[in-house]
Amino acid sequence: MNGYGGKILRIDLSSGHVRTEPVPEELARKFLGGRGFAAKLLYDELDPATEPFSPANMVVFAPGPLSGVFLPGSGKVTLASKSPATGGYGDSNMGGHMASELKYAGYDAVVITGAAAKPGYILIDDDRVEVRDAAKYWGRGAIESERMLLDDLGEDFRVATIGPAGEKLVRFACVSHDFGRQAGRTGIGAVLGSKKVKAIAVRGSKTIPLADPKGVLAKGREMFEACFSKPGFKEWTPYGTAGVTDWVNEVGAFPTRNFQTSFFDGHKEINGQRLKEKILITDKGCFGCPIPCGKYSRTKGFAGSGREKETIYVEGPEYETIALLGGNCGIRDIEDVAYLNHVCDELGLDTISGGNVAAFAIECYERGIIGRDKVGRELRFGDTGSVAYLLEQTARREGIGDVLADGVKAAAAKLGGGSERFAIHVKGLEVSGYEPRWAPAMMLSYMTADIGAHHNRSWAITHDVATGRDTLEGKVDKVIELQHTRPLFDLLGVCRLQWVEIGFDLRYYEEIFPLVTGWKYTWKDLLMASERVWNLTRAFNIKHIEGFGRSYDYPPARFSEEPVPDGPAKGKYIPREKLDSLLDEYYAKRGWSKDGRPTEAGLMRLGLDGVADDLARLGRL
Amino acid sequence: MKLRLVEDLCSGCRVCEMVCALHNRGEQNPKKSAIRIRGEFPVPGKYHILVCDQCGKCAEVCPTGAITRKDKAYVIDRDECTGCGLCVDVCDGKTMFTHTSEVAPIKCELCGECVRLCPRNAIVDLDGEIVAPK
């Protein structure tokens, strides 16, 4: 099949059995690849009774049909699993050089099931697949073990690892690759940890078949040249995602001190400008990317860390890390944010959830819900030592860290004392870097994202600012449009930032897709596949979580009850009746019931007949 | 054309590898390209660009005369090459690349595609025959 590696690789760690099967053309035609393959495989093969950390859970690595192909940003792989953070569908994507390498090795999906008896790593060298002993890497940092594996295997391997947090089953542990790219969200690192998989090393030497190689060469060249000619090519790239920090503050949407407010007066000390001036070493691009958002930096330990004289290397911090480890923890020094970024990276913690969890603990401490005796030290917003301490305790599940390691939702349930109010999450996934109290489209994006409160499904804050933030008019339509367009990139296995950040024209993807695959899909056909997957992951959650529906789609009470206390969004919040109005309109426009369930007619329209049958059988249609 | 490599500008995207193999060999496969990017991470955090500097040692040792100079580049006649590997062994820069499905090694023959496509201007033509600043 043109555009595809052609095979699904299945590794069962319990039995040690490895096998491959051809990618069914119908699967590819309907679900394209990447997130589409991952969602379909998880939906079909996971029993709803499966616990996230049971051996029966699966981890899927899936590049897409455009991954590894000559076009801008063709290096994104989706990782997916039943999420230990939410108990529902979980996925996260990462750049680097893993998506392309998997394709060159001939794989469109790697499905890992079972659990190994002792720590191992998976070696994929074209057709040779082995599970090898990982005793010497177990317990080591995520970055450290990537370096060790490259030293042992050779520089031409591409390696993904977990850190100590994944080994200790921290529910927001990430998967790390290429010294600083991460599949950060939904705790997939912990699922790998539960399977005793420290790493996956891949080397591929094969050619990806293309329907029209000359056509791809010509169109790919046109696409790269179109990127070069965009003003953002020169203006956006030097700062990457960090460049948005000032704007998010100006519009009153910057998470600050555990989302207590939405403006951080220290933002100019942690923005893209500061990053570039103070700590940047080099831009660091993912495979095929002409506008590298990756910023590789050099920092040192904060005062009192004992590492003040050390030179510490870290990729980042990128915007989300600046928002959650910076503003949300009250840290006002780019070097300290970079240091905390490094702490998370080595431990294998998602910086978004990590920043949320630390901020939650600090707010609980300041409000007297948890005391010094329980924490083991004083905690303060703005104190880098407090944050570093919490991250380290969490990754090792020591002291208060053992409670925090399950994420803010579970931690609040355990701590009680009203702490639920300070647990900032949707569906159990902590909120990413846009404070939505004066951004109804962004709010709805968080509420309805399949994996929980993550921005990448629909980054609607710019739409809120452009079209009016006090009106709900038009917001639902925009969110639905974005929820199809943005995840489509994850089905195709390419990065969306060329489009999002420098205004690269979407028509190019429609034009190159037939040259790669030979299939005459229109943009509408591609979007339909994305909508199909959106309904499929919703169905996954309904199937796997008892009682899943509307009640899971509300944001934390803080966002609907507490006016923003200061800054540009002062006084703003979105009350419950407005949230209900957004949800009613959203469900109606999606063709879902009032409780947020897809209907039989809707599922049939999308070619998800079997899903309709499943839900009917469960009485959940 | 003479290539100048500005490694400090390289961001490791490997567009050069992709276009090299697709343009010269018609294959979507960076392992068949004549240029390679190697990262050096986590310390010191930089990229190296590996590509032939046209020193000609390969032509000197080739027992079948398959490598000859054409204009400014040494090129391989793939029909004459027996795959003995002497040129690979003698190459100081380790820029004669091999692939398991190919008899002849793969080397840069100065087509200039990487100069045209490098988003970072990290590969430039000192002779100015290809001017492609971005």
Coordinates of C-alpha atoms in Angstrom, one line a residue, chain A residues 230-475:
Chain A
K230 CA 5.8 32.9 4.9
P231 CA 6.6 35.9 7.2
G232 CA 6.3 33.6 10.2
F233 CA 9.1 31.4 8.9
K234 CA 11.6 34.1 10.0
E235 CA 9.5 35.8 12.7
W236 CA 8.0 32.8 14.6
T237 CA 10.8 30.3 14.5
P238 CA 13.5 32.1 16.6
Y239 CA 11.2 31.9 19.7
G240 CA 9.1 28.8 18.9
T241 CA 6.1 28.2 21.1
A242 CA 7.6 30.3 23.9
G243 CA 7.0 33.3 21.7
V244 CA 3.3 33.3 22.6
T245 CA 3.9 33.9 26.4
D246 CA 3.4 37.7 26.3
W247 CA 0.3 37.5 24.2
V248 CA -1.4 34.9 26.4
N249 CA -0.7 37.2 29.4
E250 CA -1.9 40.3 27.5
V251 CA -5.2 38.6 26.8
G252 CA -5.6 37.3 30.4
A253 CA -5.3 33.6 29.8
F254 CA -2.0 32.7 31.4
P255 CA -2.4 30.0 34.2
T256 CA -1.0 31.6 37.3
R257 CA -0.6 30.1 40.8
N258 CA -2.7 27.0 40.2
F259 CA -5.2 28.8 37.9
Q260 CA -6.1 31.2 40.7
T261 CA -5.7 34.0 38.2
S262 CA -4.9 34.5 34.5
F263 CA -2.2 37.1 34.5
F264 CA 1.4 36.6 35.7
D265 CA 3.3 39.8 36.4
G266 CA 6.6 37.9 36.0
H267 CA 5.9 36.9 32.4
K268 CA 8.5 39.0 30.9
E269 CA 11.2 37.1 32.8
I270 CA 10.1 33.7 31.4
N271 CA 9.1 34.5 27.8
G272 CA 10.6 33.6 24.4
Q273 CA 12.8 36.7 24.4
R274 CA 14.4 35.8 27.7
L275 CA 14.9 32.2 26.6
K276 CA 16.7 33.3 23.5
E277 CA 18.9 35.9 25.3
K278 CA 19.8 33.9 28.4
I279 CA 19.8 30.1 27.7
L280 CA 19.4 29.1 24.1
I281 CA 22.1 26.9 22.5
T282 CA 20.5 25.8 19.3
D283 CA 17.2 25.3 17.5
K284 CA 16.3 21.6 17.5
G285 CA 14.0 20.4 14.8
C286 CA 11.9 17.3 14.4
F287 CA 12.1 15.2 11.3
G288 CA 11.2 17.3 8.2
C289 CA 10.5 20.5 10.1
P290 CA 11.5 23.8 8.5
I291 CA 10.3 25.9 11.5
P292 CA 11.9 24.1 14.6
C293 CA 10.0 25.0 17.7
G294 CA 12.4 23.0 19.7
K295 CA 14.8 25.2 21.6
Y296 CA 17.8 23.5 23.1
S297 CA 19.1 25.3 26.2
R298 CA 21.7 25.4 28.9
T299 CA 20.9 26.3 32.5
K300 CA 22.1 25.7 36.0
G301 CA 20.7 24.6 39.3
F302 CA 18.7 27.2 41.3
A303 CA 20.1 28.8 44.4
G304 CA 20.0 26.1 47.2
S305 CA 19.8 23.2 44.8
G306 CA 23.4 22.2 45.3
R307 CA 23.8 22.2 41.5
E308 CA 24.4 25.9 41.1
K309 CA 27.8 25.3 39.4
E310 CA 26.6 22.6 37.1
T311 CA 25.8 23.2 33.5
I312 CA 22.5 21.5 32.8
Y313 CA 21.2 20.8 29.3
V314 CA 17.5 20.7 28.4
E315 CA 15.3 21.0 25.4
G316 CA 12.9 23.8 26.1
P317 CA 11.2 25.2 27.9
E318 CA 8.5 25.4 25.3
Y319 CA 5.3 27.3 26.0
E320 CA 3.3 24.8 27.9
T321 CA 6.2 24.2 30.3
I322 CA 6.6 28.0 30.7
A323 CA 2.9 28.2 31.5
L324 CA 2.6 25.3 33.9
L325 CA 6.0 25.1 35.6
G326 CA 6.5 28.9 35.3
G327 CA 3.3 31.0 35.8
N328 CA 1.2 28.3 37.4
C329 CA 3.9 27.7 40.0
G330 CA 4.8 31.4 40.3
I331 CA 8.3 30.9 39.0
R332 CA 9.7 34.1 37.5
D333 CA 13.1 33.1 36.1
I334 CA 13.6 31.4 32.8
E335 CA 16.7 29.6 34.1
D336 CA 14.6 28.1 36.9
V337 CA 11.8 27.1 34.6
A338 CA 14.4 25.4 32.4
Y339 CA 15.8 23.7 35.4
L340 CA 12.4 22.4 36.4
N341 CA 11.9 21.3 32.8
H342 CA 15.1 19.3 33.1
V343 CA 13.9 17.7 36.4
C344 CA 10.6 16.6 34.7
D345 CA 12.4 15.4 31.6
E346 CA 14.9 13.1 33.5
L347 CA 12.2 11.8 35.8
G348 CA 9.9 11.2 32.9
L349 CA 7.0 13.5 34.1
D350 CA 4.7 15.4 31.8
T351 CA 5.4 19.1 32.5
I352 CA 1.8 20.1 32.0
S353 CA 0.4 17.7 34.6
G354 CA 3.6 18.1 36.7
G355 CA 3.1 21.9 36.9
N356 CA -0.5 21.4 37.8
V357 CA 0.2 18.8 40.5
A358 CA 2.9 21.0 42.1
A359 CA 0.7 24.1 42.0
F360 CA -2.2 22.1 43.5
A361 CA -0.1 20.9 46.4
I362 CA 1.2 24.4 47.0
E363 CA -2.3 25.9 47.0
C364 CA -3.5 23.2 49.4
Y365 CA -0.5 23.9 51.6
E366 CA -1.1 27.7 51.6
R367 CA -4.8 27.1 52.5
G368 CA -3.8 24.7 55.3
I369 CA -5.3 21.6 53.8
I370 CA -2.0 19.9 54.0
G371 CA 0.5 20.8 56.6
R372 CA 4.3 20.8 57.0
D373 CA 4.2 17.4 58.8
K374 CA 2.6 15.8 55.8
V375 CA 4.7 17.5 53.1
G376 CA 8.1 17.4 54.9
R377 CA 8.9 21.1 54.2
E378 CA 7.4 24.5 53.6
L379 CA 5.8 25.1 50.2
R380 CA 5.5 28.5 48.5
F381 CA 4.4 29.7 45.1
G382 CA 7.4 31.3 43.4
D383 CA 9.9 29.0 45.2
T384 CA 11.7 26.8 42.8
G385 CA 12.9 24.5 45.6
S386 CA 9.2 23.8 46.5
V387 CA 8.4 22.8 43.0
A388 CA 11.5 20.7 42.4
Y389 CA 10.9 18.9 45.7
L390 CA 7.3 18.1 44.8
L391 CA 8.3 16.8 41.4
E392 CA 11.0 14.6 42.8
Q393 CA 8.8 13.2 45.6
T394 CA 6.1 12.5 43.1
A395 CA 8.2 10.7 40.6
R396 CA 9.5 8.4 43.4
R397 CA 6.2 8.1 45.1
E398 CA 7.7 9.2 48.4
G399 CA 5.8 11.0 51.2
I400 CA 3.2 13.4 49.8
G401 CA 4.4 12.4 46.4
D402 CA 2.7 9.1 46.6
V403 CA -0.6 10.9 46.8
L404 CA 0.2 13.4 44.1
A405 CA 1.5 10.7 41.7
D406 CA -2.1 9.8 40.9
G407 CA -2.9 13.3 39.6
V408 CA -4.9 16.1 41.1
K409 CA -8.3 14.5 40.8
A410 CA -7.3 11.3 42.7
A411 CA -5.1 13.3 45.1
A412 CA -8.0 15.6 46.0
A413 CA -10.3 12.6 46.6
K414 CA -7.7 11.3 49.0
L415 CA -6.8 14.5 50.8
G416 CA -10.3 15.8 51.1
G417 CA -10.7 19.0 53.2
G418 CA -12.2 20.9 50.2
S419 CA -9.2 20.3 48.1
E420 CA -11.4 19.2 45.2
R421 CA -11.9 22.8 44.5
F422 CA -8.2 23.3 43.7
A423 CA -7.9 20.2 41.5
I424 CA -7.8 21.8 38.0
H425 CA -8.7 19.0 35.6
V426 CA -11.3 17.7 33.2
K427 CA -12.0 13.9 33.2
G428 CA -8.9 13.5 35.4
L429 CA -6.5 15.2 33.0
E430 CA -4.9 18.4 34.3
V431 CA -5.6 21.6 32.3
S432 CA -2.9 22.9 29.8
G433 CA -1.6 26.4 29.4
Y434 CA -4.6 28.5 28.6
E435 CA -6.8 29.9 31.4
P436 CA -10.3 29.7 29.9
R437 CA -12.5 31.8 32.2
W438 CA -12.7 34.5 29.5
A439 CA -12.5 32.2 26.5
P440 CA -15.7 30.2 26.0
A441 CA -14.4 28.4 22.9
M442 CA -11.2 27.4 24.7
M443 CA -13.4 26.3 27.7
L444 CA -15.6 24.1 25.5
S445 CA -12.4 22.7 23.9
Y446 CA -11.2 21.5 27.3
M447 CA -14.6 20.2 28.3
T448 CA -15.1 18.1 25.3
A449 CA -11.6 16.9 24.4
D450 CA -11.6 13.1 24.4
I451 CA -8.5 12.7 26.5
G452 CA -9.4 15.4 29.1
A453 CA -8.3 19.0 29.4
H454 CA -5.7 19.2 26.6
H455 CA -5.3 22.1 24.2
N456 CA -4.1 20.2 21.1
R457 CA -7.6 19.0 20.0
S458 CA -8.9 22.5 19.6
W459 CA -6.6 25.5 20.3
A460 CA -9.5 28.0 20.2
I461 CA -8.1 30.8 22.3
T462 CA -7.2 32.8 19.2
H463 CA -10.7 32.5 18.0
D464 CA -12.1 33.7 21.3
V465 CA -9.9 36.8 21.1
A466 CA -10.7 37.4 17.5
T467 CA -14.5 37.1 17.6
G468 CA -15.5 38.3 21.1
R469 CA -15.0 36.7 24.4
D470 CA -18.3 37.6 26.1
T471 CA -20.5 36.0 23.5
L472 CA -21.1 32.3 22.9
E473 CA -22.1 33.0 19.3
G474 CA -20.2 30.9 16.7
K475 CA -18.0 29.2 19.4

